[in-house]
């Protein structure tokens, strides 16, 4: 019994790493904040891509009636053989209203829907081709001008932090 038995679990981290690199990764980033704070510019410069090339800029009258709606842009990025499926979830209209007390609700509902969908897929029988659309991180932009940080920002960040990383 002096002979050391080799089961193979010592190479498990390498096996998981190779499998993950071969399959690729998925990352979903949500950007939230008032219009004009540079959310699109930051995302475009971070990932050296133009995700918002066909976006329509709204005039003042259209912004007044605009509500929060959620748009998702997905792009495939490959670097040194590692594939990344990057999804950017944009929230145009968030924080632009006069009364923003409940504006975080729609974003929280979207995040919860994505988590519930992933849970249903993981609980199902066919788990081979599950797409991970959960929001992994939310960048919350606060205006450095005018009133800056307000108590509504504290409320928004608190409720969003219950669902994802802010």
PDB file of C-alpha atoms in Angstrom:
ATOM      1  CA  UNK A   1       0.000   0.000   0.000  1.00  0.00           C
ATOM      2  CA  UNK A   2       3.024   2.296  -0.175  1.00  0.00           C
ATOM      3  CA  UNK A   3       2.294   2.936  -3.808  1.00  0.00           C
ATOM      4  CA  UNK A   4       0.593   6.304  -4.250  1.00  0.00           C
ATOM      5  CA  UNK A   5      -2.744   6.046  -5.982  1.00  0.00           C
ATOM      6  CA  UNK A   6      -3.435   8.600  -8.652  1.00  0.00           C
ATOM      7  CA  UNK A   7      -7.142   9.294  -9.023  1.00  0.00           C
ATOM      8  CA  UNK A   8      -6.915  12.359 -11.274  1.00  0.00           C
ATOM      9  CA  UNK A   9      -8.726  15.008  -9.299  1.00  0.00           C
ATOM     10  CA  UNK A  10      -5.472  16.926  -8.877  1.00  0.00           C
ATOM     11  CA  UNK A  11      -5.809  18.060 -12.496  1.00  0.00           C
ATOM     12  CA  UNK A  12      -9.453  19.084 -12.043  1.00  0.00           C
ATOM     13  CA  UNK A  13      -8.683  22.843 -11.972  1.00  0.00           C
ATOM     14  CA  UNK A  14      -6.806  22.511 -15.272  1.00  0.00           C
ATOM     15  CA  UNK A  15      -9.664  20.507 -16.790  1.00  0.00           C
ATOM     16  CA  UNK A  16     -12.238  23.090 -15.702  1.00  0.00           C
ATOM     17  CA  UNK A  17     -10.009  25.894 -17.011  1.00  0.00           C
ATOM     18  CA  UNK A  18      -9.578  24.226 -20.427  1.00  0.00           C
ATOM     19  CA  UNK A  19     -13.310  23.536 -20.672  1.00  0.00           C
ATOM     20  CA  UNK A  20     -14.181  27.137 -19.771  1.00  0.00           C
ATOM     21  CA  UNK A  21     -11.690  28.619 -22.233  1.00  0.00           C
ATOM     22  CA  UNK A  22     -12.926  26.310 -24.998  1.00  0.00           C
ATOM     23  CA  UNK A  23     -16.585  27.096 -24.319  1.00  0.00           C
ATOM     24  CA  UNK A  24     -16.091  30.809 -23.701  1.00  0.00           C
ATOM     25  CA  UNK A  25     -17.498  33.127 -21.104  1.00  0.00           C
ATOM     26  CA  UNK A  26     -20.634  35.233 -20.834  1.00  0.00           C
ATOM     27  CA  UNK A  27     -20.708  38.563 -19.040  1.00  0.00           C
ATOM     28  CA  UNK A  28     -23.669  40.909 -18.710  1.00  0.00           C
ATOM     29  CA  UNK A  29     -23.077  44.503 -17.688  1.00  0.00           C
ATOM     30  CA  UNK A  30     -25.912  46.907 -16.926  1.00  0.00           C
ATOM     31  CA  UNK A  31     -25.414  50.656 -17.136  1.00  0.00           C
ATOM     32  CA  UNK A  32     -27.891  52.916 -15.337  1.00  0.00           C
ATOM     33  CA  UNK A  33     -28.030  56.650 -14.779  1.00  0.00           C
ATOM     34  CA  UNK A  34     -29.414  59.875 -16.151  1.00  0.00           C
ATOM     35  CA  UNK A  35     -29.002  60.782 -19.812  1.00  0.00           C
ATOM     36  CA  UNK A  36     -25.807  62.502 -20.876  1.00  0.00           C
ATOM     37  CA  UNK A  37     -23.460  61.098 -18.223  1.00  0.00           C
ATOM     38  CA  UNK A  38     -21.258  59.128 -20.640  1.00  0.00           C
ATOM     39  CA  UNK A  39     -22.583  55.594 -20.180  1.00  0.00           C
ATOM     40  CA  UNK A  40     -22.415  54.779 -23.894  1.00  0.00           C
ATOM     41  CA  UNK A  41     -19.025  56.428 -24.290  1.00  0.00           C
ATOM     42  CA  UNK A  42     -17.568  54.433 -21.407  1.00  0.00           C
ATOM     43  CA  UNK A  43     -18.890  51.115 -22.729  1.00  0.00           C
ATOM     44  CA  UNK A  44     -17.675  51.836 -26.266  1.00  0.00           C
ATOM     45  CA  UNK A  45     -14.196  52.784 -25.069  1.00  0.00           C
ATOM     46  CA  UNK A  46     -13.907  49.888 -22.579  1.00  0.00           C
ATOM     47  CA  UNK A  47     -14.585  47.229 -25.194  1.00  0.00           C
ATOM     48  CA  UNK A  48     -13.286  49.053 -28.294  1.00  0.00           C
ATOM     49  CA  UNK A  49     -16.569  48.646 -30.106  1.00  0.00           C
ATOM     50  CA  UNK A  50     -19.504  50.776 -31.191  1.00  0.00           C
ATOM     51  CA  UNK A  51     -22.585  49.228 -29.621  1.00  0.00           C
ATOM     52  CA  UNK A  52     -24.736  52.293 -30.107  1.00  0.00           C
ATOM     53  CA  UNK A  53     -24.153  53.093 -33.784  1.00  0.00           C
ATOM     54  CA  UNK A  54     -27.863  53.111 -34.724  1.00  0.00           C
ATOM     55  CA  UNK A  55     -29.227  54.855 -31.632  1.00  0.00           C
ATOM     56  CA  UNK A  56     -31.607  57.774 -32.063  1.00  0.00           C
ATOM     57  CA  UNK A  57     -30.964  60.837 -29.902  1.00  0.00           C
ATOM     58  CA  UNK A  58     -34.220  62.145 -28.426  1.00  0.00           C
ATOM     59  CA  UNK A  59     -35.161  65.805 -28.386  1.00  0.00           C
ATOM     60  CA  UNK A  60     -36.550  67.607 -25.314  1.00  0.00           C
ATOM     61  CA  UNK A  61     -40.234  66.876 -26.014  1.00  0.00           C
ATOM     62  CA  UNK A  62     -39.582  63.162 -26.526  1.00  0.00           C
ATOM     63  CA  UNK A  63     -37.572  62.948 -23.306  1.00  0.00           C
ATOM     64  CA  UNK A  64     -40.486  64.324 -21.273  1.00  0.00           C
ATOM     65  CA  UNK A  65     -42.805  61.448 -22.207  1.00  0.00           C
ATOM     66  CA  UNK A  66     -40.055  58.811 -22.241  1.00  0.00           C
ATOM     67  CA  UNK A  67     -40.207  56.078 -19.626  1.00  0.00           C
ATOM     68  CA  UNK A  68     -37.549  53.594 -18.583  1.00  0.00           C
ATOM     69  CA  UNK A  69     -37.153  50.856 -21.137  1.00  0.00           C
ATOM     70  CA  UNK A  70     -34.430  48.285 -21.277  1.00  0.00           C
ATOM     71  CA  UNK A  71     -32.331  47.506 -24.329  1.00  0.00           C
ATOM     72  CA  UNK A  72     -29.781  44.747 -24.612  1.00  0.00           C
ATOM     73  CA  UNK A  73     -26.807  44.737 -26.977  1.00  0.00           C
ATOM     74  CA  UNK A  74     -24.719  41.595 -27.395  1.00  0.00           C
ATOM     75  CA  UNK A  75     -21.325  41.387 -29.032  1.00  0.00           C
ATOM     76  CA  UNK A  76     -18.793  38.581 -29.309  1.00  0.00           C
ATOM     77  CA  UNK A  77     -15.213  39.430 -28.402  1.00  0.00           C
ATOM     78  CA  UNK A  78     -12.211  37.139 -28.774  1.00  0.00           C
ATOM     79  CA  UNK A  79      -8.813  37.860 -27.288  1.00  0.00           C
ATOM     80  CA  UNK A  80      -5.880  35.425 -27.282  1.00  0.00           C
ATOM     81  CA  UNK A  81      -8.172  32.499 -28.025  1.00  0.00           C
ATOM     82  CA  UNK A  82     -10.612  33.258 -25.208  1.00  0.00           C
ATOM     83  CA  UNK A  83     -14.144  34.064 -26.320  1.00  0.00           C
ATOM     84  CA  UNK A  84     -16.405  36.436 -24.443  1.00  0.00           C
ATOM     85  CA  UNK A  85     -20.089  36.971 -25.144  1.00  0.00           C
ATOM     86  CA  UNK A  86     -20.557  40.473 -23.782  1.00  0.00           C
ATOM     87  CA  UNK A  87     -24.069  41.740 -23.209  1.00  0.00           C
ATOM     88  CA  UNK A  88     -24.640  45.374 -22.344  1.00  0.00           C
ATOM     89  CA  UNK A  89     -28.013  46.181 -20.802  1.00  0.00           C
ATOM     90  CA  UNK A  90     -28.804  49.855 -21.244  1.00  0.00           C
ATOM     91  CA  UNK A  91     -31.552  51.689 -19.373  1.00  0.00           C
ATOM     92  CA  UNK A  92     -32.437  54.797 -21.380  1.00  0.00           C
ATOM     93  CA  UNK A  93     -34.816  57.083 -19.549  1.00  0.00           C
ATOM     94  CA  UNK A  94     -33.706  55.985 -16.088  1.00  0.00           C
ATOM     95  CA  UNK A  95     -33.440  58.970 -13.761  1.00  0.00           C
ATOM     96  CA  UNK A  96     -34.695  61.492 -16.334  1.00  0.00           C
ATOM     97  CA  UNK A  97     -38.176  61.964 -14.868  1.00  0.00           C
ATOM     98  CA  UNK A  98     -39.148  64.654 -12.386  1.00  0.00           C
ATOM     99  CA  UNK A  99     -40.293  62.030  -9.850  1.00  0.00           C
ATOM    100  CA  UNK A 100     -37.756  59.164  -9.751  1.00  0.00           C
ATOM    101  CA  UNK A 101     -38.902  57.466  -6.555  1.00  0.00           C
ATOM    102  CA  UNK A 102     -40.002  54.204  -8.217  1.00  0.00           C
ATOM    103  CA  UNK A 103     -37.842  54.297 -11.360  1.00  0.00           C
ATOM    104  CA  UNK A 104     -35.592  51.475 -10.096  1.00  0.00           C
ATOM    105  CA  UNK A 105     -38.561  49.038 -10.068  1.00  0.00           C
ATOM    106  CA  UNK A 106     -38.445  48.226 -13.776  1.00  0.00           C
ATOM    107  CA  UNK A 107     -34.703  47.578 -13.648  1.00  0.00           C
ATOM    108  CA  UNK A 108     -35.049  45.358 -10.592  1.00  0.00           C
ATOM    109  CA  UNK A 109     -37.857  43.416 -12.296  1.00  0.00           C
ATOM    110  CA  UNK A 110     -35.632  42.841 -15.340  1.00  0.00           C
ATOM    111  CA  UNK A 111     -32.741  41.587 -13.172  1.00  0.00           C
ATOM    112  CA  UNK A 112     -35.074  39.268 -11.253  1.00  0.00           C
ATOM    113  CA  UNK A 113     -36.564  37.900 -14.496  1.00  0.00           C
ATOM    114  CA  UNK A 114     -33.091  37.018 -15.775  1.00  0.00           C
ATOM    115  CA  UNK A 115     -32.197  35.235 -12.523  1.00  0.00           C
ATOM    116  CA  UNK A 116     -35.492  33.330 -12.538  1.00  0.00           C
ATOM    117  CA  UNK A 117     -34.968  32.263 -16.159  1.00  0.00           C
ATOM    118  CA  UNK A 118     -31.461  31.003 -15.368  1.00  0.00           C
ATOM    119  CA  UNK A 119     -32.774  29.115 -12.329  1.00  0.00           C
ATOM    120  CA  UNK A 120     -35.507  27.470 -14.442  1.00  0.00           C
ATOM    121  CA  UNK A 121     -32.923  26.470 -17.057  1.00  0.00           C
ATOM    122  CA  UNK A 122     -30.571  25.062 -14.395  1.00  0.00           C
ATOM    123  CA  UNK A 123     -33.436  23.128 -12.814  1.00  0.00           C
ATOM    124  CA  UNK A 124     -34.509  21.626 -16.119  1.00  0.00           C
ATOM    125  CA  UNK A 125     -33.490  18.354 -17.713  1.00  0.00           C
ATOM    126  CA  UNK A 126     -31.446  19.729 -20.621  1.00  0.00           C
ATOM    127  CA  UNK A 127     -28.669  21.821 -19.092  1.00  0.00           C
ATOM    128  CA  UNK A 128     -26.088  21.612 -21.863  1.00  0.00           C
ATOM    129  CA  UNK A 129     -26.840  24.822 -23.747  1.00  0.00           C
ATOM    130  CA  UNK A 130     -27.922  27.236 -21.046  1.00  0.00           C
ATOM    131  CA  UNK A 131     -27.352  30.889 -21.831  1.00  0.00           C
ATOM    132  CA  UNK A 132     -26.415  32.968 -18.829  1.00  0.00           C
ATOM    133  CA  UNK A 133     -28.287  36.256 -19.224  1.00  0.00           C
ATOM    134  CA  UNK A 134     -28.098  37.227 -15.555  1.00  0.00           C
ATOM    135  CA  UNK A 135     -26.873  40.744 -14.854  1.00  0.00           C
ATOM    136  CA  UNK A 136     -23.421  40.253 -13.355  1.00  0.00           C
ATOM    137  CA  UNK A 137     -22.667  43.895 -12.613  1.00  0.00           C
ATOM    138  CA  UNK A 138     -24.447  47.256 -12.722  1.00  0.00           C
ATOM    139  CA  UNK A 139     -22.564  50.503 -13.234  1.00  0.00           C
ATOM    140  CA  UNK A 140     -24.620  53.289 -11.670  1.00  0.00           C
ATOM    141  CA  UNK A 141     -23.762  56.754 -12.981  1.00  0.00           C
ATOM    142  CA  UNK A 142     -24.305  59.847 -10.842  1.00  0.00           C
ATOM    143  CA  UNK A 143     -24.202  63.350 -12.246  1.00  0.00           C
ATOM    144  CA  UNK A 144     -21.287  65.476 -11.032  1.00  0.00           C
ATOM    145  CA  UNK A 145     -23.219  68.627 -11.972  1.00  0.00           C
ATOM    146  CA  UNK A 146     -26.172  70.401 -10.400  1.00  0.00           C
ATOM    147  CA  UNK A 147     -27.586  68.572  -7.423  1.00  0.00           C
ATOM    148  CA  UNK A 148     -25.196  65.627  -7.796  1.00  0.00           C
ATOM    149  CA  UNK A 149     -25.829  62.861  -5.291  1.00  0.00           C
ATOM    150  CA  UNK A 150     -29.408  62.791  -4.028  1.00  0.00           C
ATOM    151  CA  UNK A 151     -31.294  60.618  -1.556  1.00  0.00           C
ATOM    152  CA  UNK A 152     -33.058  58.893  -4.458  1.00  0.00           C
ATOM    153  CA  UNK A 153     -29.640  57.604  -5.574  1.00  0.00           C
ATOM    154  CA  UNK A 154     -29.192  55.954  -2.173  1.00  0.00           C
ATOM    155  CA  UNK A 155     -32.578  54.267  -2.529  1.00  0.00           C
ATOM    156  CA  UNK A 156     -31.879  53.147  -6.113  1.00  0.00           C
ATOM    157  CA  UNK A 157     -28.443  51.762  -5.267  1.00  0.00           C
ATOM    158  CA  UNK A 158     -29.792  49.962  -2.197  1.00  0.00           C
ATOM    159  CA  UNK A 159     -32.579  48.188  -4.083  1.00  0.00           C
ATOM    160  CA  UNK A 160     -30.352  47.375  -7.071  1.00  0.00           C
ATOM    161  CA  UNK A 161     -27.676  45.977  -4.755  1.00  0.00           C
ATOM    162  CA  UNK A 162     -30.191  43.434  -3.470  1.00  0.00           C
ATOM    163  CA  UNK A 163     -30.301  41.917  -6.966  1.00  0.00           C
ATOM    164  CA  UNK A 164     -26.804  42.407  -8.432  1.00  0.00           C
ATOM    165  CA  UNK A 165     -23.374  43.918  -7.834  1.00  0.00           C
ATOM    166  CA  UNK A 166     -23.476  47.725  -8.066  1.00  0.00           C
TER     167      UNK A 166
END
